[in-house]
């Protein structure tokens, strides 16, 4: 798994903490400790920004070695 992706900006982290559905489609985030990626509104948000990287698309997350979360289905934008 590559770890060269950027950490969340304060705005992105706030969207994750707030489960801000308006940010769905704007970015996804990968959790380094689990290898899972999620959309901002996922109910299983991580605890610490240091364990998170942000990615523009689900495709980028797959390319980075992350697997799609089964709870929020970040690789199925048609269901958002
Ligand atoms: Zn998720």
mmCIF file of N, CA, C and O and ligand atoms in Angstrom:
data_model
loop_
_atom_site.group_PDB
_atom_site.id
_atom_site.type_symbol
_atom_site.label_atom_id
_atom_site.label_comp_id
_atom_site.label_asym_id
_atom_site.label_seq_id
_atom_site.Cartn_x
_atom_site.Cartn_y
_atom_site.Cartn_z
ATOM 1 N N UNK A 1 0.845 -1.205 0.000
ATOM 2 C CA UNK A 1 0.000 0.000 0.000
ATOM 3 C C UNK A 1 0.873 1.246 0.000
ATOM 4 O O UNK A 1 1.788 1.357 0.801
ATOM 5 N N UNK A 2 0.546 2.161 -0.914
ATOM 6 C CA UNK A 2 1.289 3.408 -0.934
ATOM 7 C C UNK A 2 0.779 4.336 0.168
ATOM 8 O O UNK A 2 -0.396 4.343 0.481
ATOM 9 N N UNK A 3 1.672 5.094 0.719
ATOM 10 C CA UNK A 3 1.284 6.036 1.770
ATOM 11 C C UNK A 3 1.639 7.455 1.369
ATOM 12 O O UNK A 3 1.806 8.320 2.195
ATOM 13 N N UNK A 4 1.750 7.696 0.070
ATOM 14 C CA UNK A 4 2.162 9.011 -0.408
ATOM 15 C C UNK A 4 0.989 9.953 -0.599
ATOM 16 O O UNK A 4 1.175 11.078 -1.018
ATOM 17 N N UNK A 5 -0.211 9.474 -0.297
ATOM 18 C CA UNK A 5 -1.371 10.338 -0.444
ATOM 19 C C UNK A 5 -1.422 11.335 0.712
ATOM 20 O O UNK A 5 -0.936 11.056 1.805
ATOM 21 N N UNK A 6 -2.006 12.491 0.469
ATOM 22 C CA UNK A 6 -1.990 13.543 1.497
ATOM 23 C C UNK A 6 -2.938 13.232 2.649
ATOM 24 O O UNK A 6 -3.969 12.580 2.457
ATOM 25 N N UNK A 7 -2.616 13.718 3.826
ATOM 26 C CA UNK A 7 -3.569 13.632 4.941
ATOM 27 C C UNK A 7 -4.717 14.582 4.679
ATOM 28 O O UNK A 7 -4.617 15.468 3.823
ATOM 29 N N UNK A 8 -5.818 14.417 5.401
ATOM 30 C CA UNK A 8 -6.960 15.303 5.176
ATOM 31 C C UNK A 8 -6.630 16.734 5.558
ATOM 32 O O UNK A 8 -5.895 16.987 6.510
ATOM 33 N N UNK A 9 -7.198 17.661 4.814
ATOM 34 C CA UNK A 9 -7.141 19.056 5.236
ATOM 35 C C UNK A 9 -8.066 19.215 6.438
ATOM 36 O O UNK A 9 -8.920 18.354 6.689
ATOM 37 N N UNK A 10 -7.925 20.319 7.176
ATOM 38 C CA UNK A 10 -8.864 20.540 8.292
ATOM 39 C C UNK A 10 -10.312 20.496 7.836
ATOM 40 O O UNK A 10 -11.180 19.978 8.558
ATOM 41 N N UNK A 11 -10.572 21.026 6.638
ATOM 42 C CA UNK A 11 -11.952 21.020 6.133
ATOM 43 C C UNK A 11 -12.406 19.594 5.833
ATOM 44 O O UNK A 11 -13.552 19.228 6.107
ATOM 45 N N UNK A 12 -11.515 18.805 5.232
ATOM 46 C CA UNK A 12 -11.877 17.420 4.924
ATOM 47 C C UNK A 12 -12.073 16.621 6.203
ATOM 48 O O UNK A 12 -13.009 15.823 6.318
ATOM 49 N N UNK A 13 -11.183 16.816 7.171
ATOM 50 C CA UNK A 13 -11.323 16.085 8.429
ATOM 51 C C UNK A 13 -12.637 16.442 9.128
ATOM 52 O O UNK A 13 -13.324 15.587 9.680
ATOM 53 N N UNK A 14 -12.987 17.738 9.069
ATOM 54 C CA UNK A 14 -14.236 18.154 9.694
ATOM 55 C C UNK A 14 -15.425 17.488 9.004
ATOM 56 O O UNK A 14 -16.394 17.088 9.663
ATOM 57 N N UNK A 15 -15.365 17.364 7.674
ATOM 58 C CA UNK A 15 -16.441 16.700 6.942
ATOM 59 C C UNK A 15 -16.561 15.239 7.376
ATOM 60 O O UNK A 15 -17.666 14.707 7.501
ATOM 61 N N UNK A 16 -15.420 14.599 7.625
ATOM 62 C CA UNK A 16 -15.436 13.203 8.074
ATOM 63 C C UNK A 16 -16.040 13.121 9.479
ATOM 64 O O UNK A 16 -16.916 12.303 9.755
ATOM 65 N N UNK A 17 -15.582 13.988 10.368
ATOM 66 C CA UNK A 17 -16.080 13.989 11.747
ATOM 67 C C UNK A 17 -17.578 14.269 11.780
ATOM 68 O O UNK A 17 -18.325 13.651 12.546
ATOM 69 N N UNK A 18 -18.021 15.183 10.925
ATOM 70 C CA UNK A 18 -19.434 15.560 10.882
ATOM 71 C C UNK A 18 -20.273 14.601 10.041
ATOM 72 O O UNK A 18 -21.492 14.771 9.946
ATOM 73 N N UNK A 19 -19.608 13.620 9.389
ATOM 74 C CA UNK A 19 -20.308 12.727 8.445
ATOM 75 C C UNK A 19 -21.095 13.557 7.442
ATOM 76 O O UNK A 19 -22.300 13.356 7.243
ATOM 77 N N UNK A 20 -20.401 14.506 6.847
ATOM 78 C CA UNK A 20 -21.039 15.494 5.982
ATOM 79 C C UNK A 20 -21.330 14.889 4.612
ATOM 80 O O UNK A 20 -20.446 14.780 3.764
ATOM 81 N N UNK A 21 -22.604 14.530 4.402
ATOM 82 C CA UNK A 21 -22.985 13.876 3.149
ATOM 83 C C UNK A 21 -22.840 14.807 1.952
ATOM 84 O O UNK A 21 -22.760 14.341 0.817
ATOM 85 N N UNK A 22 -22.806 16.110 2.199
ATOM 86 C CA UNK A 22 -22.659 17.037 1.077
ATOM 87 C C UNK A 22 -21.267 16.928 0.456
ATOM 88 O O UNK A 22 -21.049 17.402 -0.658
ATOM 89 N N UNK A 23 -20.338 16.308 1.174
ATOM 90 C CA UNK A 23 -18.990 16.118 0.647
ATOM 91 C C UNK A 23 -18.819 14.783 -0.076
ATOM 92 O O UNK A 23 -17.771 14.524 -0.663
ATOM 93 N N UNK A 24 -19.837 13.945 -0.025
ATOM 94 C CA UNK A 24 -19.759 12.683 -0.751
ATOM 95 C C UNK A 24 -19.581 12.978 -2.230
ATOM 96 O O UNK A 24 -20.320 13.788 -2.799
ATOM 97 N N UNK A 25 -18.642 12.328 -2.837
ATOM 98 C CA UNK A 25 -18.353 12.592 -4.235
ATOM 99 C C UNK A 25 -17.244 13.613 -4.425
ATOM 100 O O UNK A 25 -16.646 13.677 -5.491
ATOM 101 N N UNK A 26 -16.971 14.388 -3.389
ATOM 102 C CA UNK A 26 -15.892 15.356 -3.477
ATOM 103 C C UNK A 26 -14.541 14.726 -3.202
ATOM 104 O O UNK A 26 -13.534 15.079 -3.799
ATOM 105 N N UNK A 27 -14.540 13.776 -2.264
ATOM 106 C CA UNK A 27 -13.328 13.022 -1.971
ATOM 107 C C UNK A 27 -13.718 11.762 -1.226
ATOM 108 O O UNK A 27 -14.858 11.610 -0.773
ATOM 109 N N UNK A 28 -12.783 10.828 -1.165
ATOM 110 C CA UNK A 28 -12.933 9.677 -0.276
ATOM 111 C C UNK A 28 -11.703 9.654 0.622
ATOM 112 O O UNK A 28 -10.711 10.322 0.343
ATOM 113 N N UNK A 29 -11.781 8.906 1.709
ATOM 114 C CA UNK A 29 -10.612 8.818 2.578
ATOM 115 C C UNK A 29 -10.270 7.358 2.847
ATOM 116 O O UNK A 29 -11.149 6.506 2.951
ATOM 117 N N UNK A 30 -8.961 7.102 2.901
ATOM 118 C CA UNK A 30 -8.479 5.767 3.192
ATOM 119 C C UNK A 30 -7.940 5.718 4.608
ATOM 120 O O UNK A 30 -7.330 6.678 5.082
ATOM 121 N N UNK A 31 -8.188 4.597 5.294
ATOM 122 C CA UNK A 31 -7.697 4.415 6.655
ATOM 123 C C UNK A 31 -6.485 3.491 6.590
ATOM 124 O O UNK A 31 -6.593 2.330 6.197
ATOM 125 N N UNK A 32 -5.338 4.040 6.970
ATOM 126 C CA UNK A 32 -4.083 3.302 6.800
ATOM 127 C C UNK A 32 -4.043 2.038 7.650
ATOM 128 O O UNK A 32 -3.476 1.026 7.242
ATOM 129 N N UNK A 33 -4.675 2.079 8.813
ATOM 130 C CA UNK A 33 -4.569 0.935 9.727
ATOM 131 C C UNK A 33 -5.389 -0.250 9.253
ATOM 132 O O UNK A 33 -5.087 -1.394 9.591
ATOM 133 N N UNK A 34 -6.427 0.013 8.457
ATOM 134 C CA UNK A 34 -7.309 -1.066 8.028
ATOM 135 C C UNK A 34 -7.226 -1.354 6.535
ATOM 136 O O UNK A 34 -7.659 -2.415 6.085
ATOM 137 N N UNK A 35 -6.736 -0.376 5.745
ATOM 138 C CA UNK A 35 -6.689 -0.553 4.305
ATOM 139 C C UNK A 35 -8.034 -0.389 3.636
ATOM 140 O O UNK A 35 -8.218 -0.786 2.492
ATOM 141 N N UNK A 36 -8.979 0.214 4.351
ATOM 142 C CA UNK A 36 -10.329 0.443 3.833
ATOM 143 C C UNK A 36 -10.471 1.913 3.448
ATOM 144 O O UNK A 36 -9.891 2.782 4.093
ATOM 145 N N UNK A 37 -11.258 2.168 2.395
ATOM 146 C CA UNK A 37 -11.579 3.568 2.114
ATOM 147 C C UNK A 37 -13.079 3.791 2.169
ATOM 148 O O UNK A 37 -13.876 2.889 1.921
ATOM 149 N N UNK A 38 -13.435 5.036 2.548
ATOM 150 C CA UNK A 38 -14.810 5.409 2.830
ATOM 151 C C UNK A 38 -15.128 6.751 2.215
ATOM 152 O O UNK A 38 -14.243 7.535 1.909
ATOM 153 N N UNK A 39 -16.429 7.015 2.096
ATOM 154 C CA UNK A 39 -16.841 8.380 1.757
ATOM 155 C C UNK A 39 -17.062 9.160 3.057
ATOM 156 O O UNK A 39 -17.186 8.569 4.141
ATOM 157 N N UNK A 40 -17.103 10.507 2.941
ATOM 158 C CA UNK A 40 -17.118 11.315 4.169
ATOM 159 C C UNK A 40 -18.257 10.985 5.129
ATOM 160 O O UNK A 40 -18.091 11.111 6.352
ATOM 161 N N UNK A 41 -19.408 10.572 4.616
ATOM 162 C CA UNK A 41 -20.551 10.365 5.501
ATOM 163 C C UNK A 41 -20.590 8.972 6.122
ATOM 164 O O UNK A 41 -21.560 8.626 6.792
ATOM 165 N N UNK A 42 -19.549 8.164 5.916
ATOM 166 C CA UNK A 42 -19.573 6.812 6.463
ATOM 167 C C UNK A 42 -19.741 6.817 7.978
ATOM 168 O O UNK A 42 -19.096 7.594 8.672
ATOM 169 N N UNK A 43 -20.606 5.961 8.510
ATOM 170 C CA UNK A 43 -20.816 5.916 9.965
ATOM 171 C C UNK A 43 -19.614 5.361 10.737
ATOM 172 O O UNK A 43 -19.504 5.584 11.937
ATOM 173 N N UNK A 44 -18.716 4.637 10.058
ATOM 174 C CA UNK A 44 -17.575 4.053 10.768
ATOM 175 C C UNK A 44 -16.339 4.916 10.558
ATOM 176 O O UNK A 44 -15.338 4.469 10.045
ATOM 177 N N UNK A 45 -16.436 6.176 10.943
ATOM 178 C CA UNK A 45 -15.320 7.090 10.726
ATOM 179 C C UNK A 45 -14.155 6.762 11.666
ATOM 180 O O UNK A 45 -14.363 6.239 12.765
ATOM 181 N N UNK A 46 -12.961 7.100 11.213
ATOM 182 C CA UNK A 46 -11.779 6.814 12.035
ATOM 183 C C UNK A 46 -11.628 7.808 13.172
ATOM 184 O O UNK A 46 -12.270 8.860 13.194
ATOM 185 N N UNK A 47 -10.768 7.472 14.109
ATOM 186 C CA UNK A 47 -10.624 8.291 15.304
ATOM 187 C C UNK A 47 -9.587 9.399 15.144
ATOM 188 O O UNK A 47 -9.695 10.429 15.777
ATOM 189 N N UNK A 48 -8.609 9.171 14.300
ATOM 190 C CA UNK A 48 -7.475 10.096 14.271
ATOM 191 C C UNK A 48 -7.136 10.490 12.837
ATOM 192 O O UNK A 48 -7.017 9.633 11.970
ATOM 193 N N UNK A 49 -6.940 11.795 12.588
ATOM 194 C CA UNK A 49 -6.587 12.216 11.220
ATOM 195 C C UNK A 49 -5.254 11.654 10.756
ATOM 196 O O UNK A 49 -5.039 11.502 9.559
ATOM 197 N N UNK A 50 -4.355 11.320 11.672
ATOM 198 C CA UNK A 50 -3.046 10.821 11.255
ATOM 199 C C UNK A 50 -3.141 9.455 10.604
ATOM 200 O O UNK A 50 -2.208 9.036 9.919
ATOM 201 N N UNK A 51 -4.223 8.723 10.831
ATOM 202 C CA UNK A 51 -4.359 7.398 10.237
ATOM 203 C C UNK A 51 -5.123 7.447 8.916
ATOM 204 O O UNK A 51 -5.459 6.421 8.360
ATOM 205 N N UNK A 52 -5.366 8.650 8.418
ATOM 206 C CA UNK A 52 -6.226 8.840 7.248
ATOM 207 C C UNK A 52 -5.455 9.518 6.126
ATOM 208 O O UNK A 52 -4.641 10.403 6.359
ATOM 209 N N UNK A 53 -5.721 9.078 4.903
ATOM 210 C CA UNK A 53 -5.275 9.811 3.721
ATOM 211 C C UNK A 53 -6.506 10.113 2.870
ATOM 212 O O UNK A 53 -7.471 9.352 2.864
ATOM 213 N N UNK A 54 -6.450 11.233 2.167
ATOM 214 C CA UNK A 54 -7.582 11.604 1.323
ATOM 215 C C UNK A 54 -7.258 11.346 -0.136
ATOM 216 O O UNK A 54 -6.121 11.518 -0.578
ATOM 217 N N UNK A 55 -8.270 10.912 -0.865
ATOM 218 C CA UNK A 55 -8.128 10.560 -2.268
ATOM 219 C C UNK A 55 -9.269 11.196 -3.029
ATOM 220 O O UNK A 55 -10.372 11.344 -2.500
ATOM 221 N N UNK A 56 -8.989 11.557 -4.276
ATOM 222 C CA UNK A 56 -10.022 12.262 -5.039
ATOM 223 C C UNK A 56 -11.142 11.338 -5.478
ATOM 224 O O UNK A 56 -12.295 11.757 -5.566
ATOM 225 N N UNK A 57 -10.802 10.103 -5.785
ATOM 226 C CA UNK A 57 -11.796 9.196 -6.368
ATOM 227 C C UNK A 57 -11.629 7.786 -5.813
ATOM 228 O O UNK A 57 -10.571 7.417 -5.277
ATOM 229 N N UNK A 58 -12.666 6.994 -5.983
ATOM 230 C CA UNK A 58 -12.584 5.585 -5.618
ATOM 231 C C UNK A 58 -11.523 4.876 -6.446
ATOM 232 O O UNK A 58 -10.829 3.985 -5.946
ATOM 233 N N UNK A 59 -11.376 5.291 -7.702
ATOM 234 C CA UNK A 59 -10.362 4.672 -8.554
ATOM 235 C C UNK A 59 -8.966 4.904 -7.973
ATOM 236 O O UNK A 59 -8.123 4.008 -7.968
ATOM 237 N N UNK A 60 -8.737 6.109 -7.495
ATOM 238 C CA UNK A 60 -7.435 6.416 -6.900
ATOM 239 C C UNK A 60 -7.215 5.592 -5.640
ATOM 240 O O UNK A 60 -6.096 5.148 -5.357
ATOM 241 N N UNK A 61 -8.276 5.371 -4.893
ATOM 242 C CA UNK A 61 -8.154 4.573 -3.676
ATOM 243 C C UNK A 61 -7.813 3.116 -4.017
ATOM 244 O O UNK A 61 -6.948 2.507 -3.388
ATOM 245 N N UNK A 62 -8.488 2.576 -5.023
ATOM 246 C CA UNK A 62 -8.162 1.211 -5.451
ATOM 247 C C UNK A 62 -6.709 1.134 -5.904
ATOM 248 O O UNK A 62 -5.994 0.184 -5.584
ATOM 249 N N UNK A 63 -6.283 2.154 -6.674
ATOM 250 C CA UNK A 63 -4.912 2.168 -7.180
ATOM 251 C C UNK A 63 -3.908 2.241 -6.037
ATOM 252 O O UNK A 63 -2.781 1.757 -6.159
ATOM 253 N N UNK A 64 -4.330 2.861 -4.931
ATOM 254 C CA UNK A 64 -3.454 2.984 -3.779
ATOM 255 C C UNK A 64 -3.467 1.764 -2.883
ATOM 256 O O UNK A 64 -2.798 1.733 -1.858
ATOM 257 N N UNK A 65 -4.257 0.752 -3.249
ATOM 258 C CA UNK A 65 -4.267 -0.487 -2.492
ATOM 259 C C UNK A 65 -5.362 -0.575 -1.449
ATOM 260 O O UNK A 65 -5.388 -1.516 -0.656
ATOM 261 N N UNK A 66 -6.276 0.388 -1.447
ATOM 262 C CA UNK A 66 -7.365 0.355 -0.473
ATOM 263 C C UNK A 66 -8.537 -0.471 -1.003
ATOM 264 O O UNK A 66 -8.751 -0.575 -2.210
ATOM 265 N N UNK A 67 -9.298 -1.033 -0.073
ATOM 266 C CA UNK A 67 -10.523 -1.757 -0.415
ATOM 267 C C UNK A 67 -11.724 -0.924 0.007
ATOM 268 O O UNK A 67 -11.684 -0.236 1.021
ATOM 269 N N UNK A 68 -12.804 -1.033 -0.771
ATOM 270 C CA UNK A 68 -13.998 -0.242 -0.489
ATOM 271 C C UNK A 68 -14.664 -0.724 0.790
ATOM 272 O O UNK A 68 -14.814 -1.917 1.035
ATOM 273 N N UNK A 69 -15.093 0.242 1.605
ATOM 274 C CA UNK A 69 -15.838 -0.058 2.823
ATOM 275 C C UNK A 69 -17.167 -0.721 2.468
ATOM 276 O O UNK A 69 -17.850 -0.302 1.535
ATOM 277 N N UNK A 70 -17.552 -1.729 3.228
ATOM 278 C CA UNK A 70 -18.805 -2.425 2.957
ATOM 279 C C UNK A 70 -20.013 -1.683 3.523
ATOM 280 O O UNK A 70 -21.148 -1.992 3.190
ATOM 281 N N UNK A 71 -19.777 -0.719 4.391
ATOM 282 C CA UNK A 71 -20.887 0.014 4.992
ATOM 283 C C UNK A 71 -21.335 1.178 4.118
ATOM 284 O O UNK A 71 -22.523 1.407 3.968
ATOM 285 N N UNK A 72 -20.370 1.939 3.553
ATOM 286 C CA UNK A 72 -20.770 3.139 2.801
ATOM 287 C C UNK A 72 -20.609 2.975 1.298
ATOM 288 O O UNK A 72 -21.026 3.857 0.549
ATOM 289 N N UNK A 73 -20.011 1.869 0.856
ATOM 290 C CA UNK A 73 -19.906 1.598 -0.585
ATOM 291 C C UNK A 73 -19.361 2.785 -1.380
ATOM 292 O O UNK A 73 -20.040 3.291 -2.271
ATOM 293 N N UNK A 74 -18.176 3.232 -1.062
ATOM 294 C CA UNK A 74 -17.647 4.433 -1.737
ATOM 295 C C UNK A 74 -17.344 4.209 -3.217
ATOM 296 O O UNK A 74 -17.104 5.171 -3.947
ATOM 297 N N UNK A 75 -17.353 2.962 -3.664
ATOM 298 C CA UNK A 75 -17.083 2.710 -5.083
ATOM 299 C C UNK A 75 -18.374 2.569 -5.887
ATOM 300 O O UNK A 75 -18.363 2.185 -7.044
ATOM 301 N N UNK A 76 -19.517 2.912 -5.282
ATOM 302 C CA UNK A 76 -20.787 2.862 -5.992
ATOM 303 C C UNK A 76 -21.479 4.222 -5.905
ATOM 304 O O UNK A 76 -22.488 4.372 -5.230
ATOM 305 N N UNK A 77 -20.919 5.213 -6.573
ATOM 306 C CA UNK A 77 -21.467 6.569 -6.438
ATOM 307 C C UNK A 77 -22.910 6.691 -6.905
ATOM 308 O O UNK A 77 -23.620 7.595 -6.486
ATOM 309 N N UNK A 78 -23.363 5.769 -7.724
ATOM 310 C CA UNK A 78 -24.757 5.862 -8.177
ATOM 311 C C UNK A 78 -25.740 5.626 -7.031
ATOM 312 O O UNK A 78 -26.910 5.956 -7.127
ATOM 313 N N UNK A 79 -25.256 5.062 -5.923
ATOM 314 C CA UNK A 79 -26.130 4.802 -4.791
ATOM 315 C C UNK A 79 -26.057 5.909 -3.743
ATOM 316 O O UNK A 79 -26.715 5.836 -2.724
ATOM 317 N N UNK A 80 -25.246 6.960 -3.998
ATOM 318 C CA UNK A 80 -25.102 8.004 -2.990
ATOM 319 C C UNK A 80 -26.333 8.885 -2.937
ATOM 320 O O UNK A 80 -26.903 9.188 -3.956
HETATM 321 ZN ZN1 LIG B 1 -17.226 3.400 5.043
#
